[in-house]
Coordinates of C-alpha atoms and ligand atoms in Angstrom, one line a residue:
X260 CA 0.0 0.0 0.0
X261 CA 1.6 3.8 -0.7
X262 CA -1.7 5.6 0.3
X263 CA -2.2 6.0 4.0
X264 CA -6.2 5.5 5.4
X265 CA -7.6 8.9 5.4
X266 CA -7.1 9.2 1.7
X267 CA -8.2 6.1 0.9
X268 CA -11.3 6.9 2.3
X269 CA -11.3 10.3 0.9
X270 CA -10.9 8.7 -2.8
X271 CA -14.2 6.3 -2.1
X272 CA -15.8 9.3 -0.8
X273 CA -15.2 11.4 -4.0
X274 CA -15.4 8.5 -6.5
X275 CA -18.9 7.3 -4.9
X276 CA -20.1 10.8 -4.6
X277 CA -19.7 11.0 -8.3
X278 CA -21.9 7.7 -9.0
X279 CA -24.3 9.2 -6.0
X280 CA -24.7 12.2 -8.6
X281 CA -23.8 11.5 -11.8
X282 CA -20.7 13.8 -11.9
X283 CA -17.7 12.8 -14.0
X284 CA -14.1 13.0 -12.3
X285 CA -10.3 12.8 -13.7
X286 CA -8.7 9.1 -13.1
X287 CA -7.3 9.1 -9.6
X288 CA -3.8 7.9 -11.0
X289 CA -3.2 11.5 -11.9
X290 CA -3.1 12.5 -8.0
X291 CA -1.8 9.3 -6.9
X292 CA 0.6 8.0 -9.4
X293 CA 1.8 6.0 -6.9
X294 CA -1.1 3.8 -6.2
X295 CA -0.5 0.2 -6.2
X296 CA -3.4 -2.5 -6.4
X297 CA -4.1 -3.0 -2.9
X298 CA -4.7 0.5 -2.7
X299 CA -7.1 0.0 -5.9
X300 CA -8.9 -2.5 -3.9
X301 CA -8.7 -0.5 -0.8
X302 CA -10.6 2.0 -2.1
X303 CA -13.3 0.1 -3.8
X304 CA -13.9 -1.5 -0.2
X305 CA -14.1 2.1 1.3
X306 CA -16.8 2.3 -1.4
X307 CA -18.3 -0.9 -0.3
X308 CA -18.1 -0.2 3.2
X309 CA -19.8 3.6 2.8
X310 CA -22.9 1.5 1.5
X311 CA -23.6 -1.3 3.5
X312 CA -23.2 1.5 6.5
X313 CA -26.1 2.9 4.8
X314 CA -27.6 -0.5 4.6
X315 CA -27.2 -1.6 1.2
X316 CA -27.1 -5.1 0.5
X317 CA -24.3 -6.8 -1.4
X318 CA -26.0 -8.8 -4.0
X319 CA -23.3 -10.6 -6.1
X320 CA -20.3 -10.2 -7.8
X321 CA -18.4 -9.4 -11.1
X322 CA -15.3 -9.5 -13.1
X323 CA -15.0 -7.3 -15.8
X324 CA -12.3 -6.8 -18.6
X325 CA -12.1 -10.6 -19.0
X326 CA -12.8 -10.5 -23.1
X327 CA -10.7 -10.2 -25.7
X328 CA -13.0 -7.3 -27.5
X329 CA -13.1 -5.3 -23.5
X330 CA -9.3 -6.0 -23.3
X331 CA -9.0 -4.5 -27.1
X332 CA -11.2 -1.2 -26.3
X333 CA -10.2 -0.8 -23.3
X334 CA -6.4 -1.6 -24.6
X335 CA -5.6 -3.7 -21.4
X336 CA -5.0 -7.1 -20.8
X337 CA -5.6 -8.4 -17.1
X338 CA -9.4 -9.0 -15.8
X339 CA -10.6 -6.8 -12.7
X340 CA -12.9 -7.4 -10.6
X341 CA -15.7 -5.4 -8.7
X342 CA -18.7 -6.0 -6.3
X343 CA -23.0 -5.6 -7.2
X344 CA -25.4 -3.8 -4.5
X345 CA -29.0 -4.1 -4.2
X346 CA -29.9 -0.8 -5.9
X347 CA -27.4 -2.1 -9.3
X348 CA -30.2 -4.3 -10.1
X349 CA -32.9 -3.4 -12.5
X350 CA -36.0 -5.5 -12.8
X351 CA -36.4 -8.0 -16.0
X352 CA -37.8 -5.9 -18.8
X353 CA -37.8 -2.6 -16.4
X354 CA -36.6 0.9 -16.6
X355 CA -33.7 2.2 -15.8
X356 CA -33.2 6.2 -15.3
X357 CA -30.9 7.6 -17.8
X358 CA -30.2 10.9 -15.7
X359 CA -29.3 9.0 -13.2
X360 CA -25.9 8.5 -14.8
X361 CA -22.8 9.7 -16.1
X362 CA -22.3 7.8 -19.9
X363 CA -24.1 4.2 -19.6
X364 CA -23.2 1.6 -22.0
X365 CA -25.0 -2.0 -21.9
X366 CA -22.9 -5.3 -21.9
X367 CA -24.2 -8.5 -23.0
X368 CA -23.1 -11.1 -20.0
X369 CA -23.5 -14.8 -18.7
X370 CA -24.5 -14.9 -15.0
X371 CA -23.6 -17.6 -12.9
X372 CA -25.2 -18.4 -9.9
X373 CA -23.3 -20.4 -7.2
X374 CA -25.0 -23.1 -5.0
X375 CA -21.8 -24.2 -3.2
X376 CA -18.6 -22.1 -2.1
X377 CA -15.8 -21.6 -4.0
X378 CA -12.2 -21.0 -2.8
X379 CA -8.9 -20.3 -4.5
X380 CA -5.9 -20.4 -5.0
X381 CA -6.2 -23.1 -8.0
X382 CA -10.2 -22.8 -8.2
X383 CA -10.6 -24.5 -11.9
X384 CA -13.7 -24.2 -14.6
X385 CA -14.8 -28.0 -13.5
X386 CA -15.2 -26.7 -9.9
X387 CA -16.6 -23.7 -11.1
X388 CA -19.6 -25.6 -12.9
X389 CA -20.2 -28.2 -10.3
X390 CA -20.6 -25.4 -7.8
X391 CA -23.0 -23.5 -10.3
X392 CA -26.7 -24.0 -9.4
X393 CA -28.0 -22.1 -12.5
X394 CA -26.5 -19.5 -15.3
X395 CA -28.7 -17.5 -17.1
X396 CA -28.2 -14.1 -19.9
X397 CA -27.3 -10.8 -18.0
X398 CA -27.1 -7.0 -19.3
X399 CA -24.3 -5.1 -17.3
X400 CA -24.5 -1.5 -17.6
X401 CA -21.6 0.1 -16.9
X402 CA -21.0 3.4 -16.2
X403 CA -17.2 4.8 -15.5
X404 CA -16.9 7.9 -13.2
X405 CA -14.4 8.8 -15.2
X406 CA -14.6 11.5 -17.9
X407 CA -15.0 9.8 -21.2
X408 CA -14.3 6.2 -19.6
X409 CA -10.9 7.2 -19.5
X410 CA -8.7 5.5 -16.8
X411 CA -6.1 3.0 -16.3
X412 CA -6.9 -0.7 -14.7
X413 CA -6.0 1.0 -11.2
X414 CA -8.0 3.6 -11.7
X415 CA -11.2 1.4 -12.7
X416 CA -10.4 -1.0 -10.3
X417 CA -11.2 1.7 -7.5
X418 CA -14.1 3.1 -8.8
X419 CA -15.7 -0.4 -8.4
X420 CA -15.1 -1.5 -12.4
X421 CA -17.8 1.1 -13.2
X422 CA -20.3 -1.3 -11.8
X423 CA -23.5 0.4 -12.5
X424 CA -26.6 -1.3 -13.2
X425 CA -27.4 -4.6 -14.2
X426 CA -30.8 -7.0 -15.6
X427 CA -30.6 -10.8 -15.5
X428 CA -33.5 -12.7 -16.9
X429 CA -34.3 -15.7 -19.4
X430 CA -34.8 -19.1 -18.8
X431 CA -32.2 -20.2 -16.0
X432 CA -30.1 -23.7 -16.7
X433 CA -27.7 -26.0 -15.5
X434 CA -24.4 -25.1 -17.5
X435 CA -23.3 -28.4 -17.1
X436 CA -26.0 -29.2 -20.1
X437 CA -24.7 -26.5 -22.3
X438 CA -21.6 -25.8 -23.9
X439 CA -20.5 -22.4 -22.8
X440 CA -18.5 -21.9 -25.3
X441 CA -20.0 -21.7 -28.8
X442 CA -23.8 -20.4 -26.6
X443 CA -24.7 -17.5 -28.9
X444 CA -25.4 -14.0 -27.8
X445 CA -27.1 -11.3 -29.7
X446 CA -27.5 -8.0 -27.9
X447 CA -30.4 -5.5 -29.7
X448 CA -30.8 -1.7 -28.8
X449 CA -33.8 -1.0 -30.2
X450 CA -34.6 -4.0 -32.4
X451 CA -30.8 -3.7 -34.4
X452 CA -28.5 -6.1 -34.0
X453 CA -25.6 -4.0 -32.0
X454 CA -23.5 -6.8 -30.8
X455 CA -23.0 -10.5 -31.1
X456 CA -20.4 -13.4 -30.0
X457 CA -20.1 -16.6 -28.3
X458 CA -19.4 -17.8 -24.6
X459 CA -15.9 -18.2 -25.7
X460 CA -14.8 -14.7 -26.3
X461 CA -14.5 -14.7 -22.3
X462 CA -11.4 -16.1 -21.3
X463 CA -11.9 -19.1 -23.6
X464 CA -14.9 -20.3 -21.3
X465 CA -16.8 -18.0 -19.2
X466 CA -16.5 -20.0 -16.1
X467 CA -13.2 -19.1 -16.3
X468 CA -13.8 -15.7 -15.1
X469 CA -15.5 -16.6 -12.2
X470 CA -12.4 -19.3 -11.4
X471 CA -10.2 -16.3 -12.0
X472 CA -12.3 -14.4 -9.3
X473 CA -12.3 -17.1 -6.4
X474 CA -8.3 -17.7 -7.0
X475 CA -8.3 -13.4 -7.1
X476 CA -10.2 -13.7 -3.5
X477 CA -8.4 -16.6 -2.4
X478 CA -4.9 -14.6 -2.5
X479 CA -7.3 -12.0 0.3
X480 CA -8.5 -15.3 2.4
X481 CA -11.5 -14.8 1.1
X482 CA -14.2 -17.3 -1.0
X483 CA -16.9 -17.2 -3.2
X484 CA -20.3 -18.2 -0.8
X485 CA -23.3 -20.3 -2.0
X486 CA -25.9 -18.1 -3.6
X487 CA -23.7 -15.6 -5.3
X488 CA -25.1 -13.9 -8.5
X489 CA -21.7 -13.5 -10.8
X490 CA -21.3 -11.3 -13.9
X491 CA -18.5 -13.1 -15.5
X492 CA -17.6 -10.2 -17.9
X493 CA -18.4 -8.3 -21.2
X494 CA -19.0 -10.8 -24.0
X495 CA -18.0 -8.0 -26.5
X496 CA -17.6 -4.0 -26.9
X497 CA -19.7 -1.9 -24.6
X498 CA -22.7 -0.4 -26.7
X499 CA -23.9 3.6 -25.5
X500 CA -27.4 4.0 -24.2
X501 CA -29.4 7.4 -24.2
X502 CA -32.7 8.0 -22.9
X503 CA -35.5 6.1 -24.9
X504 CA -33.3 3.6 -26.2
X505 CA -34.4 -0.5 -25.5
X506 CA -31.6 -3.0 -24.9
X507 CA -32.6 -6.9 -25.7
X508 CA -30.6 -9.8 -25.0
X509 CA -30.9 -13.2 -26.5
X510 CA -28.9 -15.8 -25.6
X511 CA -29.0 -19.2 -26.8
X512 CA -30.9 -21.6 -25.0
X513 CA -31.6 -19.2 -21.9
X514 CA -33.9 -17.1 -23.3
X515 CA -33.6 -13.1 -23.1
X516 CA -33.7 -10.2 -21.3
X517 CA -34.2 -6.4 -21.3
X518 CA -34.4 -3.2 -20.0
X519 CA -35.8 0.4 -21.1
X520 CA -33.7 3.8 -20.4
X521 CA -36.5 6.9 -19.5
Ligands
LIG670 C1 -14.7 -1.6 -16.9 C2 -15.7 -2.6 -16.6 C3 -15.7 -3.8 -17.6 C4 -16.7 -6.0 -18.3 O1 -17.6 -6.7 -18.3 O2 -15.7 -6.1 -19.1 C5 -16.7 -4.8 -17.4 C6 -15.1 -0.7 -18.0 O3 -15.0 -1.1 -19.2 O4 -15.5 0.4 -17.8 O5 -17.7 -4.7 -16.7
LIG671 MG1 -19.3 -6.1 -17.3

């Protein structure tokens, strides 16, 4: 760690004051060139920490940056990973309040749900899917405190991997009776085709991302518990949302999902 306590809770202060009113900021790294991962972390825990004091619940988790298309725009190459509160989640086919926020862009994603726990180090994708109780198609919408979602992977990282909103719907299944791997998505804003790929853009296997993410916790004595919802990560580029526009998802043999901007 190179920042000392008070700033790193002055950092989740400013960068969750931001999301709180949908204010853009400069990256963080500009003031605090110095900031190593553990402070990146630190921070988004300050962030966590300033809403379950105000009684938010922590519904799930996610990793983000874990495709080859995020790791292209975003011109990175290591996945990050963030947490979901209760007020992230947007009803199936509900409506999410542009003005609320900063620059949205939707995300087509595969959930996972967990029914066991999962630890790492060495947490592997057949663990991964015997501990899964269901997956099911998931729109992230993410929305970077930072002015035109510019930042660097430390600077994301703190800012809670612009975790925003997020819709999960479909037909839930047993991902042990589908091949993740060539499951189609096709992503529509309002009724185009805007983005389309395959399970395998994440990481080779989207349960990879969520093995990633125990092994990740596991190196902070921490697990995965039973029951967690999991955003394994962008399935291709981000796609920009403005008031009035209609985001679908379809994805192959899980039904879709949606969600409205007003
Ligand atoms: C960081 C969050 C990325 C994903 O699924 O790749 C993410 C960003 O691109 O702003 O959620
Ligand atoms: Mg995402």
């Amino acid at each position: 760690m190179s920042l000392d306590t008070a700033t790193i809770e002055a950092l989740a202060a400013h960068l969750e004051d931001c999301e709180q009113q949908a204010h853009d900021t400069l990256k963080i790294t500009l003031d605090h060139p110095d900031m190593d991962w553990a402070d990146a972390y630190a921070v988004q825990e300050g962030i966590r920490r300033r809403k379950m004091a105000r009684g938010a619940r922590i519904v799930g988790l996610k990793a983000g940056l874990t495709s080859f298309a995020k790791m292209r725009q975003m011109g990175i190459e290591t996945p990050i990973f963030g947490f979901l509160a209760d007020s992230f989640a947007v009803p199936d086919a509900g409506q999410c309040r542009h003005a609320e926020l900063i620059h949205p862009k939707a995300e087509p994603e595969i959930v996972f749900v967990t029914k066991a726990p999962l630890a790492g180090p060495g947490c592997t994708i057949s663990e991964v899917l015997a501990a899964t109780d269901f997956v099911l198609p998931g729109i992230e919408i993410i929305d970077s405190r930072y002015r035109d979602f510019k930042f660097d992977l430390k600077s994301v990282v703190a800012d809670n991997c612009s975790s925003s909103r997020f819709v999960v719907g479909g037909i839930p299944r047993d991902p042990r009776a589908l091949d993740l791997r060539t499951t189609g998505v096709v992503m529509e804003k309002n009724g185009q085709v805007v983005a389309l790929g395959a399970g395998a853009a994440v990481l080779g296997h989207p349960a990879n991302a969520v093995a990633m993410l125990a092994n990740h916790l596991g190196l902070r004595g921490e697990t995965i518990p039973a029951g967690t919802l999991i955003l394994s990560g962008g399935l291709t580029e981000a796609v920009s949302v403005q008031a009035g526009d209609h985001v679908m998802l379809h994805m192959q043999g899980m039904g879709c999902t949606s969600l409205a901007f007003v």
